[in-house]
Short mmCIF file of C-alpha atoms in Angstrom, two decimals:
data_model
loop_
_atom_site.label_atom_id
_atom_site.label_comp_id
_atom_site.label_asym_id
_atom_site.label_seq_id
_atom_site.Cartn_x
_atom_site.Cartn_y
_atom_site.Cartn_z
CA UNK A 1 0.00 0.00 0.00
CA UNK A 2 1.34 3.61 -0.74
CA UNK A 3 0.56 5.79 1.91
CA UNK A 4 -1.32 9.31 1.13
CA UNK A 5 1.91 11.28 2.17
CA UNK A 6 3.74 9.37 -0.49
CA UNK A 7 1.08 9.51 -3.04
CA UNK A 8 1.26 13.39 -2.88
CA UNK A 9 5.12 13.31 -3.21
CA UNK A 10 4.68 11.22 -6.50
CA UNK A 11 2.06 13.43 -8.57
CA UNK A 12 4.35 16.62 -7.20
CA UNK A 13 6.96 15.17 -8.80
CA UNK A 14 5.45 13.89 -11.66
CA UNK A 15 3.70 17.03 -12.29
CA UNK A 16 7.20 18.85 -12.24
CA UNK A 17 8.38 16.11 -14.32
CA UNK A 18 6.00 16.48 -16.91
CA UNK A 19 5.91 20.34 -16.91
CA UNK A 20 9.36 20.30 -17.55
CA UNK A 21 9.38 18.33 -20.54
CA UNK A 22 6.62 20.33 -22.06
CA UNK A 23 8.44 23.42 -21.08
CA UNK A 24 11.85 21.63 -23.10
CA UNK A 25 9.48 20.65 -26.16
CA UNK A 26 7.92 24.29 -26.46
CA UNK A 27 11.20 26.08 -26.07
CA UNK A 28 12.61 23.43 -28.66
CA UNK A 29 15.34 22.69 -26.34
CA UNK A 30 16.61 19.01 -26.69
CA UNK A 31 17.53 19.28 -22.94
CA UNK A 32 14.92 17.05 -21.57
CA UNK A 33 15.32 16.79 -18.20
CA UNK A 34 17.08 13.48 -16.60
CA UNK A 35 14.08 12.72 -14.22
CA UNK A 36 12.05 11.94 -17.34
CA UNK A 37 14.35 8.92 -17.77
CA UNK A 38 13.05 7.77 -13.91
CA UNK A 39 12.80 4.55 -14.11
CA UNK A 40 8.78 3.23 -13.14
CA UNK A 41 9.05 1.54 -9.72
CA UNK A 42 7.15 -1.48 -9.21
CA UNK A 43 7.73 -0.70 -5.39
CA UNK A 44 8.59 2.87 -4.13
CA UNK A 45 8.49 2.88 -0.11
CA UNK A 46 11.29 0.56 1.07
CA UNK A 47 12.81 -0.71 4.56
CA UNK A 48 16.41 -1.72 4.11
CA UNK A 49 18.87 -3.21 7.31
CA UNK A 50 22.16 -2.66 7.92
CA UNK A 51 24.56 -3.03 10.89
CA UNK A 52 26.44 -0.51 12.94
CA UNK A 53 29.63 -0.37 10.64
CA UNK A 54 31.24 2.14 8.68
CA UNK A 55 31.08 0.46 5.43
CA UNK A 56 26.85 0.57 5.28
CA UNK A 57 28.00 4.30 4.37
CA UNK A 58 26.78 3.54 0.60
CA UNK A 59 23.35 3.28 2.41
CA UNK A 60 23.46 6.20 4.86
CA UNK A 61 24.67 8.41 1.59
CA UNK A 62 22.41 7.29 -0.94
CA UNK A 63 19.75 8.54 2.02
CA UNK A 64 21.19 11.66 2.66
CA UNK A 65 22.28 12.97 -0.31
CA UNK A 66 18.54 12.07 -2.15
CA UNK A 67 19.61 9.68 -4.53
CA UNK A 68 17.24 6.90 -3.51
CA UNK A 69 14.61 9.73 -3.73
CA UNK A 70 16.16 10.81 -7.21
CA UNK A 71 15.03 6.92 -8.39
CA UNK A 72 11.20 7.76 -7.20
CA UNK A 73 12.92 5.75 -3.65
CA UNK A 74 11.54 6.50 -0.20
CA UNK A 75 13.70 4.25 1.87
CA UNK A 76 13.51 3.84 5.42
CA UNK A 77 16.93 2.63 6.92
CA UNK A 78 16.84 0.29 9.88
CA UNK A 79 19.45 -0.83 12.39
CA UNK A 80 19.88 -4.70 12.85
CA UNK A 81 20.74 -6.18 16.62
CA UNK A 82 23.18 -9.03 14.68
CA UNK A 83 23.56 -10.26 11.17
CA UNK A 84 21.11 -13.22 11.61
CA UNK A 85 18.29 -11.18 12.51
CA UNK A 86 18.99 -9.30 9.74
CA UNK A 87 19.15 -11.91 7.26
CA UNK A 88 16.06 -13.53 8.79
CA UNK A 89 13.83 -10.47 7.91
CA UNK A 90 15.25 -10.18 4.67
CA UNK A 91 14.15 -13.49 4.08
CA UNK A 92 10.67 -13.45 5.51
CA UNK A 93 10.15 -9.74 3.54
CA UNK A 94 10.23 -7.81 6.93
CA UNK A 95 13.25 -6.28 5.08
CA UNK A 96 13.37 -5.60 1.73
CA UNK A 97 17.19 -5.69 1.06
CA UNK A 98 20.46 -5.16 3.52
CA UNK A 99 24.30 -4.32 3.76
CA UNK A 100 25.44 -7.96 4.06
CA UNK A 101 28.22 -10.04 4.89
CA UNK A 102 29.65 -10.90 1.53
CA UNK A 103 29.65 -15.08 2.62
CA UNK A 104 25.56 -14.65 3.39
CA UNK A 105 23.69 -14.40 -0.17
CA UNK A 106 26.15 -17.72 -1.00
CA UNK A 107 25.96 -19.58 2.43
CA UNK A 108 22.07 -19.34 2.16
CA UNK A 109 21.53 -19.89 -1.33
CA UNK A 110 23.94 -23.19 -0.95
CA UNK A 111 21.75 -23.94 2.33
CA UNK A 112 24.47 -23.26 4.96
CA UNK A 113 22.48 -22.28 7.81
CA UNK A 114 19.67 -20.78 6.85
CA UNK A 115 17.90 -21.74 3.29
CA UNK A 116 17.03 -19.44 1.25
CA UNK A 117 18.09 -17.69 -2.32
CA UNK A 118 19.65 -14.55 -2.15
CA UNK A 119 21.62 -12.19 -4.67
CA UNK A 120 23.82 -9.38 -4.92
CA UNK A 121 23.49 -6.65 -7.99
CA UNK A 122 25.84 -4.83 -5.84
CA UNK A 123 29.57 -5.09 -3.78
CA UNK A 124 29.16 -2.19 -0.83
CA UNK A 125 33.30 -1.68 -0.62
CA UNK A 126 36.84 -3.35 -0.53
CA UNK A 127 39.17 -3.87 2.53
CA UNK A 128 37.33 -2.42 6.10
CA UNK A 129 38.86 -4.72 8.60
CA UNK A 130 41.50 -5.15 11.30
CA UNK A 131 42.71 -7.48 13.45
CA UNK A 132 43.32 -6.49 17.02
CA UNK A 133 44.88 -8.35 20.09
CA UNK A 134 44.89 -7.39 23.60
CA UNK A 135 47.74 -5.42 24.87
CA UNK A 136 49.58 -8.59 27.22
CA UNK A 137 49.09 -10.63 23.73
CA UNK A 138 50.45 -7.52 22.06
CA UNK A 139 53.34 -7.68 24.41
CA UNK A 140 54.11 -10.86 23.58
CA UNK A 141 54.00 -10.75 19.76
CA UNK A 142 56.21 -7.31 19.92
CA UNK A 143 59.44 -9.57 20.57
CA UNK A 144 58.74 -11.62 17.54
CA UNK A 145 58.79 -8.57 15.09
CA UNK A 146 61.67 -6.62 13.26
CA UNK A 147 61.30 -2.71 13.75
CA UNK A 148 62.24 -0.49 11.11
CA UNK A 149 64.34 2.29 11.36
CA UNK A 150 61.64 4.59 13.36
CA UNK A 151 61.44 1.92 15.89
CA UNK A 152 58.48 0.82 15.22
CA UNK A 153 57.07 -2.55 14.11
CA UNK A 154 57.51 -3.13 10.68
CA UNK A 155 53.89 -3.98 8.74
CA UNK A 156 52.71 -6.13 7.46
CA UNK A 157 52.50 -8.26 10.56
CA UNK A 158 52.61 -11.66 10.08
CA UNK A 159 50.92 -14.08 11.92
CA UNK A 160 54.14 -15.85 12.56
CA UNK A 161 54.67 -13.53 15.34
CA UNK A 162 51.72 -14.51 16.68
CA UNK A 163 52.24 -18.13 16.92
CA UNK A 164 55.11 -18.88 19.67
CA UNK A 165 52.28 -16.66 21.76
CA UNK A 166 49.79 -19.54 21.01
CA UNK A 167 52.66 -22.15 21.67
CA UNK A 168 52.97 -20.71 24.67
CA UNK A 169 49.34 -20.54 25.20
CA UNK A 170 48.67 -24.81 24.87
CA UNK A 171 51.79 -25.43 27.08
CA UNK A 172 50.44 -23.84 29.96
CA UNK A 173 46.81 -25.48 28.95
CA UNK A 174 45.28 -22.46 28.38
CA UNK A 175 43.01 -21.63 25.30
CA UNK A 176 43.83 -18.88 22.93
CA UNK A 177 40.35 -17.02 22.24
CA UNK A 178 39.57 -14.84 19.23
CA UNK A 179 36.62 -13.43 18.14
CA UNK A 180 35.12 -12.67 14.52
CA UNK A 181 31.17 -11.58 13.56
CA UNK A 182 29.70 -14.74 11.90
CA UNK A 183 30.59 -18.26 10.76
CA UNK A 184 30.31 -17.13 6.85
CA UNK A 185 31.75 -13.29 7.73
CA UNK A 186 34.34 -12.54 5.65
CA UNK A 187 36.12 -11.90 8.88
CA UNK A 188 36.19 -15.24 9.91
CA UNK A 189 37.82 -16.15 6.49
CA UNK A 190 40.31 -13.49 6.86
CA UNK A 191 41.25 -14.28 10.14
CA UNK A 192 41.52 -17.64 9.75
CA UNK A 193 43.91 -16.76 6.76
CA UNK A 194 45.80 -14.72 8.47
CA UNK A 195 46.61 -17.18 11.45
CA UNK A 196 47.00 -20.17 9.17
CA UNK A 197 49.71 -18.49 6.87
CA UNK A 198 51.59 -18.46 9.88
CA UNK A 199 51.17 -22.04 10.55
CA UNK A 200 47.87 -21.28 13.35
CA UNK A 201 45.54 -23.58 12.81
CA UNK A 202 41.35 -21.68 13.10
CA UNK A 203 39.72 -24.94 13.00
CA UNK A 204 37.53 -27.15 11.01
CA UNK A 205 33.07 -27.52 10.87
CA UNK A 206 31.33 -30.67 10.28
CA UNK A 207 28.45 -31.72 9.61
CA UNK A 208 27.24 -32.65 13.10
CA UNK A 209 29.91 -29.87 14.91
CA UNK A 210 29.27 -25.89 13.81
CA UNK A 211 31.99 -24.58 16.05
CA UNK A 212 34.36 -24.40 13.35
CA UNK A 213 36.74 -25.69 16.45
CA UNK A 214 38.01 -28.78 15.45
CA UNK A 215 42.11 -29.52 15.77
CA UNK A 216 42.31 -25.38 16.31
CA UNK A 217 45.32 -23.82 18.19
CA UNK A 218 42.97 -20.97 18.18
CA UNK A 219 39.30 -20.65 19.42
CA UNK A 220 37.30 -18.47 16.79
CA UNK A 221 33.56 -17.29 18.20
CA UNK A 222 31.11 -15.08 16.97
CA UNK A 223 30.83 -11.81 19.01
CA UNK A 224 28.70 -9.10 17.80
CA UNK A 225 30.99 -5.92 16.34
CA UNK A 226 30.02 -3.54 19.00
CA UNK A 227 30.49 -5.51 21.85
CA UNK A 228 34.29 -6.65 20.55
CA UNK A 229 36.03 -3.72 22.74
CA UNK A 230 34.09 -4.70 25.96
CA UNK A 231 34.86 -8.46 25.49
CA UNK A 232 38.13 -8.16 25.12
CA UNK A 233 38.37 -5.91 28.09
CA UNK A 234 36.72 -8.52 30.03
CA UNK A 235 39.55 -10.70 28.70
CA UNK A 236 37.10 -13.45 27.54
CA UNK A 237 38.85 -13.14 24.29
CA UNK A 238 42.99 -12.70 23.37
CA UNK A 239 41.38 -10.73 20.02
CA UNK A 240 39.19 -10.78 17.03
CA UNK A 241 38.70 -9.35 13.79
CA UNK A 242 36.10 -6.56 13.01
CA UNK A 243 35.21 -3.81 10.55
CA UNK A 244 35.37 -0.21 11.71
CA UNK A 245 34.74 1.80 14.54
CA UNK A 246 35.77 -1.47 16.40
CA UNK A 247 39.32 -1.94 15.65
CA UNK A 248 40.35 2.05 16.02
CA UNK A 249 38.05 1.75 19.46
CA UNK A 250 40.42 -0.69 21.32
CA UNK A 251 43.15 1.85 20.66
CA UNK A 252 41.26 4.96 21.77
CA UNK A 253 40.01 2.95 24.43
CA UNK A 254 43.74 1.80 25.18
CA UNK A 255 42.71 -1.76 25.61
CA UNK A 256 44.13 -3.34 22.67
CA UNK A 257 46.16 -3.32 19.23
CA UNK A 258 45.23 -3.30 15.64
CA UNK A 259 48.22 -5.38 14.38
CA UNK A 260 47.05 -5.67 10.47
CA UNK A 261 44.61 -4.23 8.18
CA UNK A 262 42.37 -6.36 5.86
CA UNK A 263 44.14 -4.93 2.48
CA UNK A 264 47.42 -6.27 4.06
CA UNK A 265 45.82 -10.14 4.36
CA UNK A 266 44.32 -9.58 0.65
CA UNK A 267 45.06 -6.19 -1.12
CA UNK A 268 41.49 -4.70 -1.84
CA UNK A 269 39.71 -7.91 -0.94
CA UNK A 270 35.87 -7.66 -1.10
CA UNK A 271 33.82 -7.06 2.02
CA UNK A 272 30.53 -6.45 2.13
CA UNK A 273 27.36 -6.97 -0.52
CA UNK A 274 23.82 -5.70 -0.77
CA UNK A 275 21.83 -8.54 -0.46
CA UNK A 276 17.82 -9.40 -1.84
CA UNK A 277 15.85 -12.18 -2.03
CA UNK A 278 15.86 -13.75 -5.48
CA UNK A 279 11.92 -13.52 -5.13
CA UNK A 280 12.60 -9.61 -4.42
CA UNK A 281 14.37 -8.91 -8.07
CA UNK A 282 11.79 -10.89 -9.98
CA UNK A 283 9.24 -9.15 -8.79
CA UNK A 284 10.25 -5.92 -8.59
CA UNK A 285 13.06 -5.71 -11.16
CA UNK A 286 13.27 -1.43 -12.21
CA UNK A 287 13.18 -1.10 -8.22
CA UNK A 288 16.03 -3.42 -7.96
CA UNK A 289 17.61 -1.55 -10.63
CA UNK A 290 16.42 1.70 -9.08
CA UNK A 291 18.53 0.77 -6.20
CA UNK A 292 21.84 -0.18 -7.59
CA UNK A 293 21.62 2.88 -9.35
CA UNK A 294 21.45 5.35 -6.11
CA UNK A 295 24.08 2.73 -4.48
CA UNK A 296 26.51 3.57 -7.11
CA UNK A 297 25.78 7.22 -6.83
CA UNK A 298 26.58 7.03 -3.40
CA UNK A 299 29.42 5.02 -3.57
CA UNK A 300 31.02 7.40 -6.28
CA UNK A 301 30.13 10.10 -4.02
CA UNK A 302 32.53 9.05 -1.17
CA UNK A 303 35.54 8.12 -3.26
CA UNK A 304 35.26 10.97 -5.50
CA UNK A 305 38.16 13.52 -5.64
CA UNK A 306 40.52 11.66 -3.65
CA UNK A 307 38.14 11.11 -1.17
CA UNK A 308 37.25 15.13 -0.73
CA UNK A 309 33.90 13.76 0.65
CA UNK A 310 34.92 11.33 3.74
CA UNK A 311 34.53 13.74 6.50
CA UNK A 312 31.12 15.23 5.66
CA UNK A 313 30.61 11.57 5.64
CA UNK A 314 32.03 10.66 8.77
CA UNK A 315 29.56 13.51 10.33
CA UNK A 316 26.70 11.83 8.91
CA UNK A 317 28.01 7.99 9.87
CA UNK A 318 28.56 9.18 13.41
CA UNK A 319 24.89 10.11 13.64
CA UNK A 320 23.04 7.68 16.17
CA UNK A 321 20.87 6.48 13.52
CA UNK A 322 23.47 4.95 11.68
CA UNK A 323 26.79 4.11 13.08
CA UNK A 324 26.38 6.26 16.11
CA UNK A 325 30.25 5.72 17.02
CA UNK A 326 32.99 9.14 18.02
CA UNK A 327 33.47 11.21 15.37
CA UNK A 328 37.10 11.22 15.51
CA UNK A 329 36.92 6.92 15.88
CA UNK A 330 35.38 6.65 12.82
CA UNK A 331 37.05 9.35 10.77
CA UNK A 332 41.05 7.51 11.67
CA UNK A 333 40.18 4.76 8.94
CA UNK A 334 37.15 6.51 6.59
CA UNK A 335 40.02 9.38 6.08
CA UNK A 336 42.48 7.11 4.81
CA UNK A 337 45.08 6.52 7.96
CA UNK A 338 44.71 4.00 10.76
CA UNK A 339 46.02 4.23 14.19
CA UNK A 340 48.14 0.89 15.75
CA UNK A 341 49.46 0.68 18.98
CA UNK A 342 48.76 4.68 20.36
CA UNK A 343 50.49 7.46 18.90
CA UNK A 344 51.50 4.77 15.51
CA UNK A 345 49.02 6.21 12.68
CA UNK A 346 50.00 5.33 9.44
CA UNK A 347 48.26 6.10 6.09
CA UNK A 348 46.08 3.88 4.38
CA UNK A 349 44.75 5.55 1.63
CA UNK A 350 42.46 2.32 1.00
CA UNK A 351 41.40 1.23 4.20
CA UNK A 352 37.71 2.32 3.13
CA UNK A 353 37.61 1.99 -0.76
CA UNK A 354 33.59 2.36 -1.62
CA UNK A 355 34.13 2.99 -5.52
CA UNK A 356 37.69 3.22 -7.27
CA UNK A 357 39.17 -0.42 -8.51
CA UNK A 358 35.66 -1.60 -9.64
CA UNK A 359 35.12 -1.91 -6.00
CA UNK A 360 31.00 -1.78 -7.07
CA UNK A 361 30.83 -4.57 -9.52
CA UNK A 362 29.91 -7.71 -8.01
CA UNK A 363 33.20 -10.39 -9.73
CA UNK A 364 31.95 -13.67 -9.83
CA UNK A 365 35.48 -15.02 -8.53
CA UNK A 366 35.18 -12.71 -5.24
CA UNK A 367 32.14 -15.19 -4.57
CA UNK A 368 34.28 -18.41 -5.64
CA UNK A 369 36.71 -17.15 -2.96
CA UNK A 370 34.41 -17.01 -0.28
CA UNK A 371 33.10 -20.60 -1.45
CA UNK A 372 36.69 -22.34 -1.04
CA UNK A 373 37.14 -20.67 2.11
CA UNK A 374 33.47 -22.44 2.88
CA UNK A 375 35.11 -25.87 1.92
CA UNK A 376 38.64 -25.32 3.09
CA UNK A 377 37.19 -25.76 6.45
CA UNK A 378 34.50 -28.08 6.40
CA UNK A 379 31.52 -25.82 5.70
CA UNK A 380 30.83 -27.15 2.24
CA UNK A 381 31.58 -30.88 3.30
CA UNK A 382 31.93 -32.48 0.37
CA UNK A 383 34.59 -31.99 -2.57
CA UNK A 384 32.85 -29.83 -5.36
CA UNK A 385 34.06 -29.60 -9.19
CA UNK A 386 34.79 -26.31 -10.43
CA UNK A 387 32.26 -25.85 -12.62
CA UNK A 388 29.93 -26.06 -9.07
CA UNK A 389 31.67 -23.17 -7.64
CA UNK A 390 31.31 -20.98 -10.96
CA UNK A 391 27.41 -21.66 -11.49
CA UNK A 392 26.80 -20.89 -7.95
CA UNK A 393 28.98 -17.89 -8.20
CA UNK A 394 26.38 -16.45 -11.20
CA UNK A 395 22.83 -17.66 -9.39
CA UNK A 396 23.74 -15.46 -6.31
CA UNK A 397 26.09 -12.77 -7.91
CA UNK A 398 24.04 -10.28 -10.50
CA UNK A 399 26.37 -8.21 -12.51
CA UNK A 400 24.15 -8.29 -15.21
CA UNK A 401 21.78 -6.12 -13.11
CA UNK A 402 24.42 -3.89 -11.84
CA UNK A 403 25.95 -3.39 -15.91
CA UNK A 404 21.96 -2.09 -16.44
CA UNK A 405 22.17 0.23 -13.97
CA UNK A 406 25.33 1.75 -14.78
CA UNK A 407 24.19 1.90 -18.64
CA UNK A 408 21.28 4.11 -17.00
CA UNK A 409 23.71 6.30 -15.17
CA UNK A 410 25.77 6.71 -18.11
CA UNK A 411 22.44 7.62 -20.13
CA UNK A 412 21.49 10.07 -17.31
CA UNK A 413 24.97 12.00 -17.44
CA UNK A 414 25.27 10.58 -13.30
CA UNK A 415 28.58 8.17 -14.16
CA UNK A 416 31.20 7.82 -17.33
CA UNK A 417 31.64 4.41 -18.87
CA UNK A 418 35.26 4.64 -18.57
CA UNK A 419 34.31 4.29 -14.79
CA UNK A 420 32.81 0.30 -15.15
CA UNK A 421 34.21 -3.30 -16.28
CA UNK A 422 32.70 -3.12 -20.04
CA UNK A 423 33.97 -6.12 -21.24
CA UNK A 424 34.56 -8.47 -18.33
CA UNK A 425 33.68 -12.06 -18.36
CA UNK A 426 33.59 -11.58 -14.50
CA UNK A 427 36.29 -13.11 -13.67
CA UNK A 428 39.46 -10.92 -11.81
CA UNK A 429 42.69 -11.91 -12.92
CA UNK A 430 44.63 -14.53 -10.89
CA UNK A 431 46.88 -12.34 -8.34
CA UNK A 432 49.35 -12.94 -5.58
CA UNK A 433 48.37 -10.10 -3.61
CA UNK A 434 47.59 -12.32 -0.71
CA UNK A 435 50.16 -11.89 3.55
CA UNK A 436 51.34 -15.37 2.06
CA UNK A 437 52.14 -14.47 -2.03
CA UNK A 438 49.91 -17.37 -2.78
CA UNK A 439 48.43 -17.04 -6.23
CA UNK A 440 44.49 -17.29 -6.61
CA UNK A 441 42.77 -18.12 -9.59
CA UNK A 442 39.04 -17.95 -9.28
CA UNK A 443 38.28 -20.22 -12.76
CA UNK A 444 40.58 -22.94 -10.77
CA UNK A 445 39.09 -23.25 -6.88
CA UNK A 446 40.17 -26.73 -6.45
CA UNK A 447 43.52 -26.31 -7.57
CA UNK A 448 43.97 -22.89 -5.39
CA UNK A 449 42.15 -24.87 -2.23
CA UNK A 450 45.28 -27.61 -2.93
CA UNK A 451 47.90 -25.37 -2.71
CA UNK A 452 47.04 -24.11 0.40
CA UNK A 453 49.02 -25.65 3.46
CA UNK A 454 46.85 -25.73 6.18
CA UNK A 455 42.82 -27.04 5.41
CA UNK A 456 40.95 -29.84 3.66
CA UNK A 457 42.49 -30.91 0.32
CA UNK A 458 40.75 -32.69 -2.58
CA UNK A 459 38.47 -35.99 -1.60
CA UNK A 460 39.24 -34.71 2.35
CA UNK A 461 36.73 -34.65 4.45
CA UNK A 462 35.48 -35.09 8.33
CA UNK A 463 34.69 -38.01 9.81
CA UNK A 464 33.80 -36.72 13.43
CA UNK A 465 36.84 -34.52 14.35
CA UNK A 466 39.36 -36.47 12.13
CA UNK A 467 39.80 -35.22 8.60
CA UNK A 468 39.84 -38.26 6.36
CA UNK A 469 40.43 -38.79 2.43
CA UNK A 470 43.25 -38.41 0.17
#
């Protein structure tokens, strides 16, 4: 149902819409206004989720800055108390669409946890995250690393460093605790990369045991972002990995130490998605294209001119409604530098990337990633082929829808084609951009899975908590 309010928004506008182009006929101006191109909703009033993180900006700007209302949008944004709720009410149409994890859409669609098919027209940002350990594990680590000639650590940190603390850690019978957002967060993936390049091992899942703590030197839980600082405060964790304000928190808080970003496990690795259900974009496909089109706008928006835009964006993040977080905490990474231990800031000009490097486009082997992370430790049980991991790469990724919407933009005079992957077969390139120079090929998952030394192989599998097969 449209409510009155919104009815009388939409013949204003139409009216001014259609006044305009008579006024461009009469005048024989070939001007015609943009709006005229607006595409016809099928669904104009919206309620979209998100959690408290810096990276739903693309949501909070598209808001702000009208360009959900420049689609014929009226979009109500809604906090979510974890990411299961959220995907939940996505799923049973309390939500219509939400800032995602990027492993959700494909966990779900594959029948990980919950059941359900979802897709992404559109990749919310690149890089985000940190890894932070409390300051006696910090201690610890600090003998294990080279400083430069400032004196100070020398980045990237390894998580070699980290492993004589772990050592130490089992000989005394003590557990090493971490914490990360959600068994498919692309946090849990990174941080169990990070600790297994350095010879850590996260953990495996089964079928019949979800703790993903099988044969782990380290303990990986979910915590909920916000409440990272406070639990590792409490000391019931050693660390975890988070997106922002969380990380930059422990050090204003001066309970704990960023030790590496996300870019430095995976140089401009993926992060998070918008996610809908399938259902959603069949039924209401020029909304879902409505959409992507003010997401792009808005993620444009806060990379444009060198990122000229991030603070008035950090003003509007730090509102309660969205983030709600210290101005200053959130503005360390969304300005491009990020504070370590207290008083070490160093720039990172990509912490936050919402636009440049494609970061919009929704690659078909940033999915296939996240799958052979799922099967390097026992999510996906089974050994797939690689044509499994492409096809269900393209029924949950939708750059077909996103390509639309940026031909629209281009037609409106909002975007420039130079600015989007004409061309692409959706595949990246293999790279090597990886803390361990590992190559990845997403058109070859089992071969990449194979190569890595610690997690299941080829025909390798659980039988209980031992890993059996080839």
């Amino acid at each position: 149902m449209v409510h009155h309010a919104t009815t009388g928004r939409l013949k204003t506008r139409n009216l001014v819409q259609c006044l305009s182009v008579l006024t461009a006929v009469l005048l024989g101006s070939s001007a015609i206004p943009v709006d005229a191109k607006m595409l016809k909703v099928e669904k104009d009033e919206l309620k979209l989720g998100f959690i408290k993180l810096t990276d739903m900006a693309p949501l909070a700007i598209a808001k702000e800055k009208g360009f959900f209302e420049d689609e014929g949008l009226y979009v109500t944004l809604e906090p979510q108390a974890n990411w299961k709720v959220l995907l939940d009410r996505v799923i049973d149409g309390e939500l219509d669409g939400a800032h995602m994890l990027a492993g959700q859409p494909l966990a779900a669609t594959i029948g990980y946890g919950t059941k359900a098919h979802i897709v992404t027209p559109f990749s919310m940002d690149l890089n985000g995250n940190g890894i932070t350990v409390s300051n006696p594990v910090w201690e610890a680590m600090k003998t294990n690393i080279p400083t430069g000639p400032d004196g100070k650590p020398q980045h990237p940190i390894k998580a070699d460093a980290l492993k004589p603390v772990v050592d130490a850690f089992k000989a005394e019978g003590k557990s090493f605790k971490m914490g990360m957002v959600f068994p498919v967060s692309t946090h849990n993936y990174e941080l169990r990369y990070w600790l297994a390049s350095g010879g850590i091992n996260p953990g495996y899942y089964s079928t019949n045991d979800t703790s993903g703590q099988i044969k782990a030197d380290a303990l990986l839980s979910v915590t909920p972002p916000p409440q990272m600082p406070a639990t590792l405060e409490a000391g019931t964790i050693d660390g975890y990995c988070v997106g922002e304000p969380w990380n930059q928190a422990a050090v204003f808080k001066g309970i704990g130490v960023p030790v590496i970003s996300s870019s430095e496990i995976w140089k401009n690795k993926p992060e998070k998605v918008f996610g809908l259900t399938d259902e959603f974009v069949k039924k209401y496909p020029n909304t879902t294209l409505a959409l992507t089109k003010a997401l792009i706008r808005a993620a444009e928006w806060l990379d444009e001119n060198n990122n000229a835009n991030r603070m008035e964006a950090v003003k509007i993040l730090s509102k309660p409604e969205y983030v709600g977080a210290d101005a200053a905490v959130i503005a360390n990474s969304m300005t491009g530098t990020f504070e370590y231990e207290k008083g070490d800031k160093r720039p990172v000009p990509d912490f936050n990337v919402f636009f440049r490097y494609n970061a919009t486009y929704p690659f078909y082997s940033d999915a296939v990633w996240y799958l052979s992370q799922m099967r390097r430790w026992g999510q996906i049980a089974d050994q797939k082929p690689d044509a499994w991991y492409d096809e269900t790469a393209k029924s949950v990724y939708r750059p077909d829808i996103y390509m639309k919407a940026a031909e629209l933009l281009i037609e409106d005079g909002e975007a420039k084609k130079e600015d989007f992957p004409f061309g692409t077969d959706g595949y990246k390139a293999p790279t090597a951009e990886f803390i361990d120079g590992i190559t990845y090929d997403g058109k070859k998952p089992n071969a990449y899975i194979d190569s890595l030394k610690i997690g299941l192989k080829a025909g390798q599998k659980l039988d209980g908590t031992t890993v059996v097969g080839n």
